[in-house]
Every structure is written in structure tokens, then in C-alpha cells.
Short mmCIF file of C-alpha atoms in Angstrom, two decimals:
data_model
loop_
_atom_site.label_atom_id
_atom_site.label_comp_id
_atom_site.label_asym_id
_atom_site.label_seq_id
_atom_site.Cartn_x
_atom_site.Cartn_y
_atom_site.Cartn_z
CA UNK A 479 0.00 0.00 0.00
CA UNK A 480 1.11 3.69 -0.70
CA UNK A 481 1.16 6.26 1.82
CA UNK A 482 -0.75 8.95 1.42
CA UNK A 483 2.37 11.47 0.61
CA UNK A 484 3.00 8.80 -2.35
CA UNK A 485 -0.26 8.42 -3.49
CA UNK A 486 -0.88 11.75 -4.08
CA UNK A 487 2.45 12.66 -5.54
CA UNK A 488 1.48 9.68 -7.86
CA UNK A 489 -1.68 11.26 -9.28
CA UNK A 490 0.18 14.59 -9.79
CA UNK A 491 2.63 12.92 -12.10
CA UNK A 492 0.37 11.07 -13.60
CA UNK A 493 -1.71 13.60 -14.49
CA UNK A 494 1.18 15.49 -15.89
CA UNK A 495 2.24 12.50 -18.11
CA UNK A 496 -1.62 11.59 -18.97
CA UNK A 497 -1.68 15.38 -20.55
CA UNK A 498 2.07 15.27 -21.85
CA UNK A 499 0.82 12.14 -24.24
CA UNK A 500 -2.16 13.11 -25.32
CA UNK A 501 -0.77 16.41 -26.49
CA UNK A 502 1.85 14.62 -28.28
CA UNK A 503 0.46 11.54 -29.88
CA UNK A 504 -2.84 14.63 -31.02
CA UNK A 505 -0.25 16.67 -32.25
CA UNK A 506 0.94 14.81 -35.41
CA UNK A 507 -2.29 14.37 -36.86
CA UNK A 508 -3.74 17.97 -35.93
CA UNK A 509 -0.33 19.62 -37.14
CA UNK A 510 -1.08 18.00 -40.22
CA UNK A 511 -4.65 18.90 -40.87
CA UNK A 512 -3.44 22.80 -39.78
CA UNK A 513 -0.68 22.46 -42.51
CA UNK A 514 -3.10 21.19 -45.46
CA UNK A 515 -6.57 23.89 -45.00
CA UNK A 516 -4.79 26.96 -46.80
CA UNK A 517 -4.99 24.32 -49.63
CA UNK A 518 -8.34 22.54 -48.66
CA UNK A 519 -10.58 23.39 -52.27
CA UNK A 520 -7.63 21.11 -53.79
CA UNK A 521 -9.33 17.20 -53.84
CA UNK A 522 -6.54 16.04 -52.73
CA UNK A 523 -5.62 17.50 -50.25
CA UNK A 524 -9.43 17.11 -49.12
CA UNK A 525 -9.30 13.72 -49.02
CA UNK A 526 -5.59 14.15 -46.85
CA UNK A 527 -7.44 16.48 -44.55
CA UNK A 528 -10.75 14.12 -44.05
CA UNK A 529 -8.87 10.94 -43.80
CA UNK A 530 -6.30 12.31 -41.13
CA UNK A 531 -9.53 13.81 -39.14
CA UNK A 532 -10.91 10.52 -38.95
CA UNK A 533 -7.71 9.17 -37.33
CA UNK A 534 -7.48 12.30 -35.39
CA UNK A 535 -11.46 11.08 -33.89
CA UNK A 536 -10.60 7.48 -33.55
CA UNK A 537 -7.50 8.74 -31.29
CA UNK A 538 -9.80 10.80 -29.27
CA UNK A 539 -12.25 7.88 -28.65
CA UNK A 540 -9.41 5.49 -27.74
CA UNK A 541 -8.19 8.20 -25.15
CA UNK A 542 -11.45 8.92 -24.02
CA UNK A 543 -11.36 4.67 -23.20
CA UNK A 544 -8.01 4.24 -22.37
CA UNK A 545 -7.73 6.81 -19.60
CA UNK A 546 -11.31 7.72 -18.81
CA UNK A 547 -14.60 5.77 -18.14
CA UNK A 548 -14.55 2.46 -20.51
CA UNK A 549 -17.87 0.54 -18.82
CA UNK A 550 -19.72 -1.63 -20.61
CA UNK A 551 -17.22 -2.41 -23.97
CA UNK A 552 -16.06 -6.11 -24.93
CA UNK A 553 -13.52 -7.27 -27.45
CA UNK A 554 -15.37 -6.10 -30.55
CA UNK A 555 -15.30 -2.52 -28.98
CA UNK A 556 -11.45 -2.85 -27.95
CA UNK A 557 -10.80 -3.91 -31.78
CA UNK A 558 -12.53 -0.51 -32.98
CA UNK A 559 -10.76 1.28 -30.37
CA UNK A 560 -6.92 0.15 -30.86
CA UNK A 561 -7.35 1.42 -34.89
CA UNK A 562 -6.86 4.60 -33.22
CA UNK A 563 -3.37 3.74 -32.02
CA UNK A 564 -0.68 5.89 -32.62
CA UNK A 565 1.48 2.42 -33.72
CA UNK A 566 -1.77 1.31 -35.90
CA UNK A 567 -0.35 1.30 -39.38
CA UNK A 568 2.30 -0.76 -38.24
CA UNK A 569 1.02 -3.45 -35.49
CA UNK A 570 -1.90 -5.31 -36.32
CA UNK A 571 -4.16 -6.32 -33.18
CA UNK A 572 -5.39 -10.24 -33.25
CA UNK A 573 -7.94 -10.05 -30.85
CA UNK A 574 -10.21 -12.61 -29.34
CA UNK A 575 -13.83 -12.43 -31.31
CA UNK A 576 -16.75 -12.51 -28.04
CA UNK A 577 -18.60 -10.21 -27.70
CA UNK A 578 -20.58 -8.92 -24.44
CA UNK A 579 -19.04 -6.77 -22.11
CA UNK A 580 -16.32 -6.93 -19.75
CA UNK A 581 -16.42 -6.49 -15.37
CA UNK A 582 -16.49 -3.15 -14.72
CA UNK A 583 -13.06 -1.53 -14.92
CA UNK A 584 -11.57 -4.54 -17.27
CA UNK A 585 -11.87 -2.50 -20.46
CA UNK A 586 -9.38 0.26 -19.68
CA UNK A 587 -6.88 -2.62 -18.42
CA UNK A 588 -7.54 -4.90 -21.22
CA UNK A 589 -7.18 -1.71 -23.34
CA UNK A 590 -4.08 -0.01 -22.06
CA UNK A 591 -2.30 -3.57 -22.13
CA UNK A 592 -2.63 -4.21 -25.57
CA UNK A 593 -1.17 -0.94 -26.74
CA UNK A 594 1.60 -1.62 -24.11
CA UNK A 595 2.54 -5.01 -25.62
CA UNK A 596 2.15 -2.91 -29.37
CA UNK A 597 5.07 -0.58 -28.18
CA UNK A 598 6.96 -3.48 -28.01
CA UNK A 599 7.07 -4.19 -31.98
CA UNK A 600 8.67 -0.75 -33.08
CA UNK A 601 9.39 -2.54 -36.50
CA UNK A 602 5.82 -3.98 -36.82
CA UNK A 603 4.27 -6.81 -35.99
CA UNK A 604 0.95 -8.55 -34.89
CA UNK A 605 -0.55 -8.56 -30.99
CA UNK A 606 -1.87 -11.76 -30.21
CA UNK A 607 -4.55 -11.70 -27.34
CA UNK A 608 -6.15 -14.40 -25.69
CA UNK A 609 -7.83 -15.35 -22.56
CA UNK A 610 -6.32 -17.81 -21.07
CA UNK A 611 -8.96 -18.62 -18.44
CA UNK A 612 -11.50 -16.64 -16.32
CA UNK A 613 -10.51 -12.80 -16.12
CA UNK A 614 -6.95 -13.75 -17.47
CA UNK A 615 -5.25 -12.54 -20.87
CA UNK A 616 -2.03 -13.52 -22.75
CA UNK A 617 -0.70 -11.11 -25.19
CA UNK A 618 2.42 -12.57 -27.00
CA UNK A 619 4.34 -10.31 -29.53
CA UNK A 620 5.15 -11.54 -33.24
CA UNK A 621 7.28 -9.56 -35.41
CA UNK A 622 10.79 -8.85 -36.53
CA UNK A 623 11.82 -7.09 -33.44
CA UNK A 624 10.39 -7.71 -30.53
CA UNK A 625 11.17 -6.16 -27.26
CA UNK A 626 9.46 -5.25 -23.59
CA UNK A 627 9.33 -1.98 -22.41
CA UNK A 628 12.52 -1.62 -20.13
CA UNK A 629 10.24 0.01 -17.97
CA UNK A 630 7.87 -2.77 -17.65
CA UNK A 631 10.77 -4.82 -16.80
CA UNK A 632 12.02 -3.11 -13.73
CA UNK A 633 8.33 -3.08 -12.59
CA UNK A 634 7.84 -6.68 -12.77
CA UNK A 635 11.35 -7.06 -11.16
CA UNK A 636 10.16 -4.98 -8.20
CA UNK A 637 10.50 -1.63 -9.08
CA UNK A 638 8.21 1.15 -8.01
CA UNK A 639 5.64 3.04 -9.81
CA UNK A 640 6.53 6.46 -8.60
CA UNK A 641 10.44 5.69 -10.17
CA UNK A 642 8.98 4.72 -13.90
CA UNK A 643 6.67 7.88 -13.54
CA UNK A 644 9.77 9.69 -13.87
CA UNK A 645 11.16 8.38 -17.09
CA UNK A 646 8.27 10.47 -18.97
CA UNK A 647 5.42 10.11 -21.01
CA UNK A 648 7.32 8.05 -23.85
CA UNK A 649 6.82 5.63 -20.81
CA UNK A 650 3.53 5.68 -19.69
CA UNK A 651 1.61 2.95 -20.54
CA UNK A 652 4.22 0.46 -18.27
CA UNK A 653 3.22 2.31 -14.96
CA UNK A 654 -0.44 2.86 -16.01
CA UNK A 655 -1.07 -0.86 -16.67
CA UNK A 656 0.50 -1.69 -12.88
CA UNK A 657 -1.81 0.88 -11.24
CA UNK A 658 -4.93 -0.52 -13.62
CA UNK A 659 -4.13 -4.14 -12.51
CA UNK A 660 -3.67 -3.17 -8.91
CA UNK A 661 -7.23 -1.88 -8.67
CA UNK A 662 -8.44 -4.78 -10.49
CA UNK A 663 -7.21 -6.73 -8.07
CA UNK A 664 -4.88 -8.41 -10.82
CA UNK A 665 -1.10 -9.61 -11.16
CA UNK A 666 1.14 -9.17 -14.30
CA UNK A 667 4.03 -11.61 -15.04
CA UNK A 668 6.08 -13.03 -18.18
CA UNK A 669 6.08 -16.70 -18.85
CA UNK A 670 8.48 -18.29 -21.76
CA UNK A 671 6.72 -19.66 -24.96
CA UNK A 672 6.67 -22.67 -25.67
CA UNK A 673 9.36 -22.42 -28.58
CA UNK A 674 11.49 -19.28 -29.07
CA UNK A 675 10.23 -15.68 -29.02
CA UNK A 676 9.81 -13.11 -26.79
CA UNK A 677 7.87 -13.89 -23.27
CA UNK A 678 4.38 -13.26 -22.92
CA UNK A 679 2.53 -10.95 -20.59
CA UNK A 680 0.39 -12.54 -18.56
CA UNK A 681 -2.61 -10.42 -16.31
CA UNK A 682 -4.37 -13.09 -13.81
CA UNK A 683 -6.84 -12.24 -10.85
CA UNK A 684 -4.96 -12.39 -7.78
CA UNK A 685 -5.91 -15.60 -5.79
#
């Protein structure tokens, strides 16, 4: 358990670092769409303008889910939701197919994992999700580089939330998944495949 001091210097930051990445992974698409309306009456750089406005949406609607309310979505929302990644024209998302929703407060973990374990392909690649058992998921990485957040790593190894806060919003989504799964009442760990490849990430309901 946090202290009090901790816990509250812990929302500060992560507030800080919630804003910091919004405004940057926004800033791309909007810089782009500011760039192209002197020249807007040209078709195409209409259809530039439209097309990036629609990513610029689904982005909004995956932050509004990522790291606000996300009650009442399943997989087939979480699929529509993670074409809004940043990563998405790289990192294809193979996600289970059920439908109905998840426990309250699943969604955002669920949600915030997957992009986590799509940082870890910076070359490209495909997220494999599945659910393992009862409130459990396995997301194993397939690509040509494949590599865990160095981040995530020290927090599995014991490391504390408030010291990953401080490598920055590049960061993020390590330290958000451990305080997601800690009020889920859930543990993260890696487990070797069965051949060769990078470990999976495992989230299970603490016993």
C-alpha cells in the first residue's frame, strides 16, 4: 500500500504525463490537418485532410477509453478502439472475437495492455490476445523485433511506480497498466513460450 504522501504525488505525475501524451500523440495528426486547409478546395488534399480527421477522432475515442470511463465495452469494442493507435499502421491487433461486455473496470486494463505489448514491436508486428482462463489474458508479440518496455521490466522485477513515472510520457503505458491491474485486483508476469520468441505478458486475478 502507498502512503498517502506517495499516493498523491502519484496522481500529480500522472496527471502530468496523462496530458504530456495526449498532447503529443494529437499533435501529429492535428499539425497535419493545420498544414493542409490553406490548400483545402484542392481534392486532394481534401481527401488528406478528411482521412487524417478521422484518425485524429478514432485517437480521441481510444483516449477517451483508455484513460477515462470504458464501462460496458467487450472485445469487438477494444478492436474498434486500438485502430486509433498511434502504432496502428504498423502493429496489427489479433484479438479474441466474443462479444458482451467486460467487469467493470476490465476495459481500460484490457485496453491499455494491448497498446503496451504494441510498443513493443517498433518494426511492426501482430498482438496476439487471448484469454487464457477466467478474467486472465495472454498477449504474446510476433514480429521482426520484438522487445518489452525496459520500464515494464524493472516493474515486474520490483520496481516502483513512482520511479517509472519519472522516465516520462514516452513511458507511460508500463506504470499505467500496474496501477490498472492493482485496482483490479490483478497480477502481471512473463512466462516463456513454448518455442522461441519473446515472453508473454500474462494479467491473472490475484488468488
Amino acid at each position: 500500500m502507498l502512503d498517502q504522501p506517495s499516493e498523491g504525488r502519484i496522481t500529480i505525475r500522472l496527471a502530468e504525463l496523462v496530458a504530456a501524451r495526449i498532447c503529443h500523440d494529437l499533435g501529429s495528426p492535428m499539425a497535419s490537418i493545420s498544414a493542409l486547409m490553406p490548400q483545402a478546395a484542392d481534392p486532394a488534399a481534401h481527401a488528406v485532410v478528411t482521412e487524417t480527421a478521422g484518425e485524429l477522432r478514432a485517437r480521441l475515442r481510444l483516449f477517451g477509453a483508455m484513460f477515462g470511463l470504458a464501462d460496458e465495452l467487450g472485445w469487438p469494442e477494444l478492436d474498434a478502439l486500438v485502430r486509433g493507435a498511434p502504432m496502428a499502421h504498423r502493429v496489427r491487433f489479433a484479438l479474441p472475437p466474443r462479444g458482451g461486455p467486460f467487469a467493470p473496470g476490465r476495459a481500460r486494463l484490457y485496453l491499455a495492455a494491448v497498446l503496451l505489448a504494441a510498443e513493443a514491436l517498433p518494426r511492426g508486428g501482430v498482438v496476439h490476445a487471448t484469454e487464457s482462463g477466467p478474467g486472465e489474458l495472454a498477449l504474446r508479440l510476433e514480429g521482426r523485433q520484438t522487445e518489452w518496455s525496459p520500464t515494464l521490466l524493472d516493474l515486474l522485477a520490483g520496481g516502483s511506480v513512482e520511479a517509472a513515472l519519472e522516465e516520462g510520457p514516452r513511458r507511460l503505458l508500463a506504470p499505467w497498466v500496474f496501477l490498472l491491474a492493482a485496482r483490479e485486483r490483478h497480477i502481471l508476469s512473463l512466462a516463456m513460450p513454448a518455442g522461441e520468441g519473446e515472453p508473454i505478458l500474462l494479467l491473472q486475478p490475484e488468488m
